PDB file of C-alpha atoms and ligand atoms in Angstrom:
ATOM      1  CA  UNK Z   1    -111.506  51.587   4.053  1.00 78.00           C
ATOM      2  CA  UNK Z   2    -112.282  48.017   5.101  1.00 89.00           C
ATOM      3  CA  UNK Z   3    -111.090  45.457   2.571  1.00 93.00           C
ATOM      4  CA  UNK Z   4    -112.264  41.898   2.071  1.00 96.00           C
ATOM      5  CA  UNK Z   5    -110.791  40.463   5.319  1.00 97.00           C
ATOM      6  CA  UNK Z   6    -112.376  43.173   7.461  1.00 96.00           C
ATOM      7  CA  UNK Z   7    -115.795  42.755   5.837  1.00 96.00           C
ATOM      8  CA  UNK Z   8    -115.550  38.971   6.111  1.00 97.00           C
ATOM      9  CA  UNK Z   9    -114.585  39.354   9.780  1.00 96.00           C
ATOM     10  CA  UNK Z  10    -117.700  41.457  10.394  1.00 96.00           C
ATOM     11  CA  UNK Z  11    -119.870  38.971   8.484  1.00 97.00           C
ATOM     12  CA  UNK Z  12    -118.547  36.060  10.541  1.00 96.00           C
ATOM     13  CA  UNK Z  13    -119.191  37.991  13.727  1.00 94.00           C
ATOM     14  CA  UNK Z  14    -122.763  38.845  12.737  1.00 96.00           C
ATOM     15  CA  UNK Z  15    -123.783  35.456  11.355  1.00 96.00           C
ATOM     16  CA  UNK Z  16    -124.413  33.712  14.719  1.00 94.00           C
ATOM     17  CA  UNK Z  17    -126.809  36.426  15.908  1.00 94.00           C
ATOM     18  CA  UNK Z  18    -128.461  37.362  12.593  1.00 97.00           C
ATOM     19  CA  UNK Z  19    -128.713  34.195  10.526  1.00 97.00           C
ATOM     20  CA  UNK Z  20    -131.906  32.128  10.786  1.00 97.00           C
ATOM     21  CA  UNK Z  21    -133.394  34.848  12.985  1.00 97.00           C
ATOM     22  CA  UNK Z  22    -136.158  37.367  12.424  1.00 98.00           C
ATOM     23  CA  UNK Z  23    -135.702  41.111  12.631  1.00 98.00           C
ATOM     24  CA  UNK Z  24    -138.289  41.964  15.288  1.00 98.00           C
ATOM     25  CA  UNK Z  25    -137.895  45.660  14.522  1.00 98.00           C
ATOM     26  CA  UNK Z  26    -135.613  47.776  12.378  1.00 98.00           C
ATOM     27  CA  UNK Z  27    -135.050  51.390  13.435  1.00 97.00           C
ATOM     28  CA  UNK Z  28    -133.998  53.611  10.541  1.00 97.00           C
ATOM     29  CA  UNK Z  29    -132.941  56.886  12.104  1.00 96.00           C
ATOM     30  CA  UNK Z  30    -132.191  59.007   9.053  1.00 95.00           C
ATOM     31  CA  UNK Z  31    -133.193  59.115   5.378  1.00 96.00           C
ATOM     32  CA  UNK Z  32    -129.799  58.292   3.905  1.00 96.00           C
ATOM     33  CA  UNK Z  33    -126.159  57.395   4.251  1.00 95.00           C
ATOM     34  CA  UNK Z  34    -123.995  57.821   1.174  1.00 95.00           C
ATOM     35  CA  UNK Z  35    -127.197  57.365  -0.853  1.00 95.00           C
ATOM     36  CA  UNK Z  36    -130.855  57.615   0.159  1.00 97.00           C
ATOM     37  CA  UNK Z  37    -132.202  54.506   1.869  1.00 97.00           C
ATOM     38  CA  UNK Z  38    -134.828  52.563  -0.094  1.00 97.00           C
ATOM     39  CA  UNK Z  39    -138.498  53.489   0.453  1.00 97.00           C
ATOM     40  CA  UNK Z  40    -140.165  51.985   3.522  1.00 98.00           C
ATOM     41  CA  UNK Z  41    -136.897  50.374   4.592  1.00 98.00           C
ATOM     42  CA  UNK Z  42    -137.951  49.928   8.201  1.00 98.00           C
ATOM     43  CA  UNK Z  43    -141.286  48.314   7.223  1.00 98.00           C
ATOM     44  CA  UNK Z  44    -139.631  46.024   4.649  1.00 98.00           C
ATOM     45  CA  UNK Z  45    -137.091  44.790   7.207  1.00 98.00           C
ATOM     46  CA  UNK Z  46    -139.311  44.490  10.255  1.00 98.00           C
ATOM     47  CA  UNK Z  47    -140.569  40.916  10.622  1.00 98.00           C
ATOM     48  CA  UNK Z  48    -138.270  39.541   7.911  1.00 98.00           C
ATOM     49  CA  UNK Z  49    -136.183  36.467   8.662  1.00 98.00           C
ATOM     50  CA  UNK Z  50    -132.528  36.524   7.604  1.00 98.00           C
ATOM     51  CA  UNK Z  51    -131.977  33.217   5.864  1.00 98.00           C
ATOM     52  CA  UNK Z  52    -128.364  33.738   4.934  1.00 98.00           C
ATOM     53  CA  UNK Z  53    -125.698  36.335   5.605  1.00 98.00           C
ATOM     54  CA  UNK Z  54    -123.178  36.282   2.792  1.00 97.00           C
ATOM     55  CA  UNK Z  55    -120.439  38.474   1.395  1.00 97.00           C
ATOM     56  CA  UNK Z  56    -119.696  39.617  -2.142  1.00 97.00           C
ATOM     57  CA  UNK Z  57    -116.449  41.571  -2.382  1.00 96.00           C
ATOM     58  CA  UNK Z  58    -116.715  44.316   0.264  1.00 96.00           C
ATOM     59  CA  UNK Z  59    -120.510  44.050   0.553  1.00 97.00           C
ATOM     60  CA  UNK Z  60    -122.506  42.088   3.102  1.00 97.00           C
ATOM     61  CA  UNK Z  61    -125.798  40.679   1.799  1.00 98.00           C
ATOM     62  CA  UNK Z  62    -128.565  39.497   4.095  1.00 98.00           C
ATOM     63  CA  UNK Z  63    -130.961  37.289   2.106  1.00 98.00           C
ATOM     64  CA  UNK Z  64    -134.428  37.689   3.622  1.00 98.00           C
ATOM     65  CA  UNK Z  65    -137.419  35.361   3.488  1.00 98.00           C
ATOM     66  CA  UNK Z  66    -139.336  38.207   1.805  1.00 98.00           C
ATOM     67  CA  UNK Z  67    -137.469  37.701  -1.487  1.00 98.00           C
ATOM     68  CA  UNK Z  68    -135.322  40.749  -0.880  1.00 98.00           C
ATOM     69  CA  UNK Z  69    -131.677  41.036   0.137  1.00 98.00           C
ATOM     70  CA  UNK Z  70    -130.337  43.794   2.334  1.00 98.00           C
ATOM     71  CA  UNK Z  71    -127.053  45.073   0.935  1.00 98.00           C
ATOM     72  CA  UNK Z  72    -124.693  46.651   3.469  1.00 97.00           C
ATOM     73  CA  UNK Z  73    -121.506  48.562   2.721  1.00 96.00           C
ATOM     74  CA  UNK Z  74    -119.415  49.755   5.643  1.00 94.00           C
ATOM     75  CA  UNK Z  75    -117.907  52.702   3.743  1.00 92.00           C
ATOM     76  CA  UNK Z  76    -114.900  54.288   5.469  1.00 88.00           C
ATOM     77  CA  UNK Z  77    -115.968  54.224   9.096  1.00 88.00           C
ATOM     78  CA  UNK Z  78    -119.118  52.081   9.322  1.00 92.00           C
ATOM     79  CA  UNK Z  79    -119.412  49.585  12.172  1.00 93.00           C
ATOM     80  CA  UNK Z  80    -121.920  46.839  12.837  1.00 94.00           C
ATOM     81  CA  UNK Z  81    -121.840  46.310  16.581  1.00 93.00           C
ATOM     82  CA  UNK Z  82    -123.588  43.517  18.450  1.00 93.00           C
ATOM     83  CA  UNK Z  83    -125.037  43.876  21.915  1.00 93.00           C
ATOM     84  CA  UNK Z  84    -127.258  41.733  24.094  1.00 90.00           C
ATOM     85  CA  UNK Z  85    -125.822  38.475  22.799  1.00 81.00           C
ATOM     86  CA  UNK Z  86    -123.170  36.128  24.099  1.00 74.00           C
ATOM     87  CA  UNK Z  87    -119.976  36.653  22.109  1.00 67.00           C
ATOM     88  CA  UNK Z  88    -117.340  34.157  23.151  1.00 68.00           C
ATOM     89  CA  UNK Z  89    -117.442  34.217  26.930  1.00 71.00           C
ATOM     90  CA  UNK Z  90    -118.986  37.645  27.285  1.00 71.00           C
ATOM     91  CA  UNK Z  91    -122.396  39.193  26.923  1.00 74.00           C
ATOM     92  CA  UNK Z  92    -122.244  42.788  25.764  1.00 76.00           C
ATOM     93  CA  UNK Z  93    -125.067  44.827  27.316  1.00 83.00           C
ATOM     94  CA  UNK Z  94    -126.990  47.201  25.080  1.00 88.00           C
ATOM     95  CA  UNK Z  95    -125.074  50.489  25.097  1.00 87.00           C
ATOM     96  CA  UNK Z  96    -126.887  53.834  25.280  1.00 88.00           C
ATOM     97  CA  UNK Z  97    -127.841  55.118  21.823  1.00 89.00           C
ATOM     98  CA  UNK Z  98    -125.136  57.173  20.173  1.00 89.00           C
ATOM     99  CA  UNK Z  99    -125.305  60.045  17.759  1.00 90.00           C
ATOM    100  CA  UNK Z 100    -124.244  58.109  14.692  1.00 93.00           C
ATOM    101  CA  UNK Z 101    -126.388  55.000  15.238  1.00 95.00           C
ATOM    102  CA  UNK Z 102    -128.165  55.196  11.890  1.00 97.00           C
ATOM    103  CA  UNK Z 103    -129.838  51.791  11.652  1.00 97.00           C
ATOM    104  CA  UNK Z 104    -130.592  49.449  14.553  1.00 97.00           C
ATOM    105  CA  UNK Z 105    -131.698  45.837  14.080  1.00 98.00           C
ATOM    106  CA  UNK Z 106    -133.562  44.401  17.057  1.00 97.00           C
ATOM    107  CA  UNK Z 107    -133.341  40.660  16.497  1.00 96.00           C
ATOM    108  CA  UNK Z 108    -135.986  38.258  17.716  1.00 96.00           C
ATOM    109  CA  UNK Z 109    -133.322  36.386  19.707  1.00 94.00           C
ATOM    110  CA  UNK Z 110    -132.681  39.467  21.864  1.00 93.00           C
ATOM    111  CA  UNK Z 111    -129.506  40.576  20.136  1.00 95.00           C
ATOM    112  CA  UNK Z 112    -129.213  44.077  18.807  1.00 96.00           C
ATOM    113  CA  UNK Z 113    -127.052  45.023  15.836  1.00 96.00           C
ATOM    114  CA  UNK Z 114    -126.282  48.707  15.491  1.00 96.00           C
ATOM    115  CA  UNK Z 115    -124.908  50.279  12.334  1.00 96.00           C
ATOM    116  CA  UNK Z 116    -122.896  53.297  13.442  1.00 95.00           C
ATOM    117  CA  UNK Z 117    -121.107  55.424  10.858  1.00 93.00           C
ATOM    118  CA  UNK Z 118    -119.805  58.909  11.781  1.00 91.00           C
ATOM    119  CA  UNK Z 119    -118.654  59.744   8.253  1.00 91.00           C
ATOM    120  CA  UNK Z 120    -121.700  58.266   6.480  1.00 92.00           C
ATOM    121  CA  UNK Z 121    -119.817  56.851   3.490  1.00 93.00           C
ATOM    122  CA  UNK Z 122    -121.577  53.548   4.142  1.00 95.00           C
ATOM    123  CA  UNK Z 123    -124.656  52.404   2.258  1.00 96.00           C
ATOM    124  CA  UNK Z 124    -127.679  50.138   2.558  1.00 97.00           C
ATOM    125  CA  UNK Z 125    -130.112  49.073  -0.110  1.00 97.00           C
ATOM    126  CA  UNK Z 126    -132.785  46.439  -0.607  1.00 97.00           C
ATOM    127  CA  UNK Z 127    -132.422  44.306  -3.734  1.00 97.00           C
ATOM    128  CA  UNK Z 128    -134.444  41.568  -5.313  1.00 97.00           C
ATOM    129  CA  UNK Z 129    -132.541  38.448  -4.132  1.00 97.00           C
ATOM    130  CA  UNK Z 130    -132.924  36.697  -7.485  1.00 97.00           C
ATOM    131  CA  UNK Z 131    -131.205  39.480  -9.406  1.00 96.00           C
ATOM    132  CA  UNK Z 132    -128.979  40.848  -6.618  1.00 95.00           C
ATOM    133  CA  UNK Z 133    -125.750  39.785  -8.308  1.00 91.00           C
ATOM    134  CA  UNK Z 134    -126.601  41.830 -11.399  1.00 93.00           C
ATOM    135  CA  UNK Z 135    -127.200  44.994  -9.321  1.00 92.00           C
ATOM    136  CA  UNK Z 136    -125.091  47.892 -10.623  1.00 91.00           C
ATOM    137  CA  UNK Z 137    -122.817  47.798  -7.576  1.00 91.00           C
ATOM    138  CA  UNK Z 138    -122.075  44.088  -7.962  1.00 95.00           C
ATOM    139  CA  UNK Z 139    -122.325  43.225 -11.666  1.00 95.00           C
ATOM    140  CA  UNK Z 140    -118.854  44.347 -12.758  1.00 95.00           C
ATOM    141  CA  UNK Z 141    -116.969  42.882  -9.796  1.00 97.00           C
ATOM    142  CA  UNK Z 142    -114.453  40.147 -10.660  1.00 97.00           C
ATOM    143  CA  UNK Z 143    -114.196  36.705  -9.055  1.00 98.00           C
ATOM    144  CA  UNK Z 144    -113.920  36.194  -5.303  1.00 98.00           C
ATOM    145  CA  UNK Z 145    -110.228  35.548  -4.509  1.00 98.00           C
ATOM    146  CA  UNK Z 146    -111.151  32.797  -2.034  1.00 98.00           C
ATOM    147  CA  UNK Z 147    -113.640  31.205  -4.454  1.00 97.00           C
ATOM    148  CA  UNK Z 148    -113.307  28.557  -7.161  1.00 95.00           C
ATOM    149  CA  UNK Z 149    -113.525  30.952 -10.120  1.00 95.00           C
ATOM    150  CA  UNK Z 150    -110.258  32.618  -9.186  1.00 98.00           C
ATOM    151  CA  UNK Z 151    -107.369  30.486 -10.400  1.00 98.00           C
ATOM    152  CA  UNK Z 152    -104.004  30.675 -12.156  1.00 98.00           C
ATOM    153  CA  UNK Z 153    -105.413  30.337 -15.713  1.00 98.00           C
ATOM    154  CA  UNK Z 154    -107.903  33.146 -15.057  1.00 98.00           C
ATOM    155  CA  UNK Z 155    -105.327  35.554 -13.625  1.00 98.00           C
ATOM    156  CA  UNK Z 156    -102.824  34.904 -16.430  1.00 98.00           C
ATOM    157  CA  UNK Z 157    -105.535  35.551 -19.024  1.00 98.00           C
ATOM    158  CA  UNK Z 158    -106.870  38.756 -17.453  1.00 98.00           C
ATOM    159  CA  UNK Z 159    -103.474  40.308 -16.637  1.00 98.00           C
ATOM    160  CA  UNK Z 160    -102.344  39.796 -20.260  1.00 98.00           C
ATOM    161  CA  UNK Z 161    -104.741  42.609 -21.135  1.00 97.00           C
ATOM    162  CA  UNK Z 162    -103.477  45.022 -18.455  1.00 98.00           C
ATOM    163  CA  UNK Z 163    -100.652  47.377 -19.423  1.00 98.00           C
ATOM    164  CA  UNK Z 164    -100.894  49.117 -16.045  1.00 98.00           C
ATOM    165  CA  UNK Z 165     -98.543  48.480 -13.105  1.00 98.00           C
ATOM    166  CA  UNK Z 166     -99.379  45.207 -11.308  1.00 98.00           C
ATOM    167  CA  UNK Z 167    -100.256  47.205  -8.173  1.00 98.00           C
ATOM    168  CA  UNK Z 168    -102.948  49.103 -10.082  1.00 98.00           C
ATOM    169  CA  UNK Z 169    -104.193  45.983 -11.879  1.00 98.00           C
ATOM    170  CA  UNK Z 170    -104.747  44.081  -8.624  1.00 98.00           C
ATOM    171  CA  UNK Z 171    -106.639  47.032  -7.130  1.00 97.00           C
ATOM    172  CA  UNK Z 172    -109.008  46.903 -10.128  1.00 97.00           C
ATOM    173  CA  UNK Z 173    -112.169  45.318  -8.687  1.00 97.00           C
ATOM    174  CA  UNK Z 174    -113.087  43.852 -12.089  1.00 97.00           C
ATOM    175  CA  UNK Z 175    -109.862  41.776 -12.004  1.00 98.00           C
ATOM    176  CA  UNK Z 176    -110.377  40.371  -8.508  1.00 98.00           C
ATOM    177  CA  UNK Z 177    -112.897  41.271  -5.817  1.00 98.00           C
ATOM    178  CA  UNK Z 178    -112.191  42.914  -2.505  1.00 95.00           C
ATOM    179  CA  UNK Z 179    -108.450  43.606  -2.607  1.00 96.00           C
ATOM    180  CA  UNK Z 180    -107.387  47.059  -1.432  1.00 94.00           C
ATOM    181  CA  UNK Z 181    -104.141  48.872  -0.852  1.00 95.00           C
ATOM    182  CA  UNK Z 182    -102.972  46.972   2.220  1.00 96.00           C
ATOM    183  CA  UNK Z 183    -103.405  43.446   0.919  1.00 97.00           C
ATOM    184  CA  UNK Z 184    -102.025  44.195  -2.555  1.00 98.00           C
ATOM    185  CA  UNK Z 185     -98.840  45.629  -0.992  1.00 98.00           C
ATOM    186  CA  UNK Z 186     -98.473  42.578   1.245  1.00 98.00           C
ATOM    187  CA  UNK Z 187     -99.179  40.178  -1.648  1.00 98.00           C
ATOM    188  CA  UNK Z 188     -96.578  41.735  -3.944  1.00 98.00           C
ATOM    189  CA  UNK Z 189     -93.927  41.576  -1.210  1.00 98.00           C
ATOM    190  CA  UNK Z 190     -94.588  37.893  -0.594  1.00 98.00           C
ATOM    191  CA  UNK Z 191     -94.516  37.296  -4.393  1.00 98.00           C
ATOM    192  CA  UNK Z 192     -91.222  39.255  -4.786  1.00 98.00           C
ATOM    193  CA  UNK Z 193     -92.837  41.375  -7.528  1.00 98.00           C
ATOM    194  CA  UNK Z 194     -92.174  45.135  -7.701  1.00 98.00           C
ATOM    195  CA  UNK Z 195     -95.425  47.156  -7.587  1.00 98.00           C
ATOM    196  CA  UNK Z 196     -94.362  49.168 -10.651  1.00 98.00           C
ATOM    197  CA  UNK Z 197     -93.891  46.131 -12.944  1.00 98.00           C
ATOM    198  CA  UNK Z 198     -96.294  46.222 -15.882  1.00 98.00           C
ATOM    199  CA  UNK Z 199     -98.912  43.526 -15.339  1.00 98.00           C
ATOM    200  CA  UNK Z 200     -98.705  42.174 -18.900  1.00 98.00           C
ATOM    201  CA  UNK Z 201     -94.895  41.934 -18.765  1.00 98.00           C
ATOM    202  CA  UNK Z 202     -94.755  39.556 -15.788  1.00 98.00           C
ATOM    203  CA  UNK Z 203     -93.984  35.923 -16.650  1.00 98.00           C
ATOM    204  CA  UNK Z 204     -96.781  33.357 -16.416  1.00 98.00           C
ATOM    205  CA  UNK Z 205     -95.210  31.408 -13.523  1.00 98.00           C
ATOM    206  CA  UNK Z 206     -94.846  34.610 -11.509  1.00 98.00           C
ATOM    207  CA  UNK Z 207     -98.450  35.620 -12.207  1.00 98.00           C
ATOM    208  CA  UNK Z 208     -99.575  32.102 -11.273  1.00 98.00           C
ATOM    209  CA  UNK Z 209     -97.662  32.381  -7.998  1.00 98.00           C
ATOM    210  CA  UNK Z 210     -99.864  35.342  -7.042  1.00 98.00           C
ATOM    211  CA  UNK Z 211    -102.997  33.198  -6.715  1.00 98.00           C
ATOM    212  CA  UNK Z 212    -102.018  31.114  -3.670  1.00 98.00           C
ATOM    213  CA  UNK Z 213    -100.270  34.127  -2.134  1.00 98.00           C
ATOM    214  CA  UNK Z 214    -103.377  36.335  -2.414  1.00 98.00           C
ATOM    215  CA  UNK Z 215    -105.421  33.548  -0.817  1.00 98.00           C
ATOM    216  CA  UNK Z 216    -102.891  33.118   1.983  1.00 98.00           C
ATOM    217  CA  UNK Z 217    -102.593  36.840   2.746  1.00 98.00           C
ATOM    218  CA  UNK Z 218    -106.398  37.158   2.931  1.00 97.00           C
ATOM    219  CA  UNK Z 219    -106.777  34.007   5.021  1.00 97.00           C
ATOM    220  CA  UNK Z 220    -104.065  35.150   7.423  1.00 97.00           C
ATOM    221  CA  UNK Z 221    -105.795  38.521   7.769  1.00 97.00           C
ATOM    222  CA  UNK Z 222    -109.231  36.968   8.350  1.00 97.00           C
ATOM    223  CA  UNK Z 223    -107.719  34.694  10.989  1.00 95.00           C
ATOM    224  CA  UNK Z 224    -106.340  37.799  12.729  1.00 95.00           C
ATOM    225  CA  UNK Z 225    -109.750  39.524  12.671  1.00 94.00           C
ATOM    226  CA  UNK Z 226    -108.729  41.936   9.903  1.00 94.00           C
ATOM    227  CA  UNK Z 227    -106.574  45.040  10.205  1.00 93.00           C
ATOM    228  CA  UNK Z 228    -107.547  47.958  12.449  1.00 90.00           C
ATOM    229  CA  UNK Z 229    -105.864  51.112  11.202  1.00 83.00           C
ATOM    230  CA  UNK Z 230    -108.306  53.894  12.058  1.00 75.00           C
ATOM    231  CA  UNK Z 231    -111.923  52.957  12.519  1.00 75.00           C
ATOM    232  CA  UNK Z 232    -112.274  49.266  11.916  1.00 86.00           C
ATOM    233  CA  UNK Z 233    -113.855  47.135  14.639  1.00 88.00           C
ATOM    234  CA  UNK Z 234    -115.104  43.576  14.530  1.00 90.00           C
ATOM    235  CA  UNK Z 235    -118.836  43.092  15.228  1.00 89.00           C
ATOM    236  CA  UNK Z 236    -117.863  42.232  18.805  1.00 87.00           C
ATOM    237  CA  UNK Z 237    -116.274  45.694  19.138  1.00 87.00           C
ATOM    238  CA  UNK Z 238    -112.791  44.150  19.225  1.00 87.00           C
ATOM    239  CA  UNK Z 239    -109.922  45.416  17.130  1.00 89.00           C
ATOM    240  CA  UNK Z 240    -108.472  43.301  14.344  1.00 92.00           C
ATOM    241  CA  UNK Z 241    -104.771  42.679  14.772  1.00 90.00           C
ATOM    242  CA  UNK Z 242    -103.352  41.763  11.351  1.00 93.00           C
ATOM    243  CA  UNK Z 243    -101.751  45.244  11.248  1.00 91.00           C
ATOM    244  CA  UNK Z 244     -99.113  43.845  13.609  1.00 91.00           C
ATOM    245  CA  UNK Z 245     -98.194  41.314  10.912  1.00 93.00           C
ATOM    246  CA  UNK Z 246     -97.642  43.717   8.013  1.00 97.00           C
ATOM    247  CA  UNK Z 247     -94.402  43.022   6.160  1.00 97.00           C
ATOM    248  CA  UNK Z 248     -94.381  46.260   4.167  1.00 98.00           C
ATOM    249  CA  UNK Z 249     -97.590  48.277   4.542  1.00 97.00           C
ATOM    250  CA  UNK Z 250     -96.960  51.473   6.540  1.00 96.00           C
ATOM    251  CA  UNK Z 251     -93.313  50.465   7.174  1.00 97.00           C
ATOM    252  CA  UNK Z 252     -91.480  53.079   5.070  1.00 98.00           C
ATOM    253  CA  UNK Z 253     -87.872  53.437   6.246  1.00 98.00           C
ATOM    254  CA  UNK Z 254     -88.029  50.352   8.452  1.00 98.00           C
ATOM    255  CA  UNK Z 255     -85.821  47.305   7.791  1.00 98.00           C
ATOM    256  CA  UNK Z 256     -87.026  44.666   5.336  1.00 98.00           C
ATOM    257  CA  UNK Z 257     -88.151  41.555   7.209  1.00 98.00           C
ATOM    258  CA  UNK Z 258     -86.413  39.170   4.779  1.00 97.00           C
ATOM    259  CA  UNK Z 259     -83.444  37.610   6.565  1.00 95.00           C
ATOM    260  CA  UNK Z 260     -80.107  38.994   5.287  1.00 95.00           C
ATOM    261  CA  UNK Z 261     -81.801  41.552   2.962  1.00 98.00           C
ATOM    262  CA  UNK Z 262     -80.483  44.612   4.819  1.00 97.00           C
ATOM    263  CA  UNK Z 263     -82.518  47.086   2.743  1.00 98.00           C
ATOM    264  CA  UNK Z 264     -85.293  49.322   4.046  1.00 98.00           C
ATOM    265  CA  UNK Z 265     -88.936  49.521   2.908  1.00 98.00           C
ATOM    266  CA  UNK Z 266     -89.619  52.262   0.370  1.00 98.00           C
ATOM    267  CA  UNK Z 267     -92.844  54.090  -0.469  1.00 98.00           C
ATOM    268  CA  UNK Z 268     -93.945  55.306  -3.888  1.00 98.00           C
ATOM    269  CA  UNK Z 269     -97.293  56.785  -4.938  1.00 97.00           C
ATOM    270  CA  UNK Z 270     -99.214  54.990  -7.696  1.00 96.00           C
ATOM    271  CA  UNK Z 271    -102.648  56.136  -8.880  1.00 90.00           C
ATOM    272  CA  UNK Z 272    -102.793  58.355  -5.799  1.00 93.00           C
ATOM    273  CA  UNK Z 273    -102.188  55.474  -3.372  1.00 95.00           C
ATOM    274  CA  UNK Z 274     -99.039  54.650  -1.410  1.00 97.00           C
ATOM    275  CA  UNK Z 275     -97.203  51.481  -2.408  1.00 98.00           C
ATOM    276  CA  UNK Z 276     -94.797  50.031   0.142  1.00 98.00           C
ATOM    277  CA  UNK Z 277     -92.132  47.597  -1.080  1.00 98.00           C
ATOM    278  CA  UNK Z 278     -88.558  46.370  -0.733  1.00 98.00           C
ATOM    279  CA  UNK Z 279     -86.441  47.367  -3.754  1.00 98.00           C
ATOM    280  CA  UNK Z 280     -84.067  44.434  -3.146  1.00 98.00           C
ATOM    281  CA  UNK Z 281     -86.615  41.660  -2.642  1.00 98.00           C
ATOM    282  CA  UNK Z 282     -89.167  42.805  -5.210  1.00 98.00           C
ATOM    283  CA  UNK Z 283     -88.280  42.985  -8.901  1.00 96.00           C
TER     284      UNK Z 283
HETATM  285 ZN1   ZN V 301     -85.881  43.052   1.249  1.00 62.70          ZN
END
């Protein structure tokens, strides 16, 4: 499942070919993904200009000049692939249509953006731009970790109310937006906090230390183009490569990367998800 850095990587890849450009034609090749598409989706998109391509948590939002915003969720395996536009030094030719190309955006500038999703856990919807943030999918999401509303005072206050393990609390999208299993594991290792520690029992300075660490982990991952574990591709089709920088995630039984630690990374299961951590470095 793509987390914030992967979605932000896709957004940054799409922005140069989609922003400030009209959708000359939108092909909608099936009635639904995870949920039914909105009525007349193709007609409502065709001819619309994308004024801004933004991200909220793990959702991409294309604000259109029609007063609507296209909401895009990549699901488990969704890809937004660009062709016919210069990306870096290369121009990717339009590939032949593939079986799971569900929505195709033909941009006025000649670029094509294809949403391909074999497992169809992705989603698209059209929202009123003015009230988009209060849409049921977005209204209960907590602050953006890279935004101004996420700070030490906020995190201390909200974690005071959480008797769950810190791992679980940070995965709670109402606490902070967009963090998933990978980046919470990496954050807790860098913060030297054990994933099983109760959130409301962690001292204020240690909770405060999480804020810059979360920002750094996410920024590092975005810089690396996200993490490609199974299906994730950037909009250019390239793999992300932050997975080569994991300190703990997926490293069960391997040596801890902290100099002179000597312990190995352990895995426990919390709320049905694997937590990777070093029992010596994280308390
Ligand atoms: Zn260690």
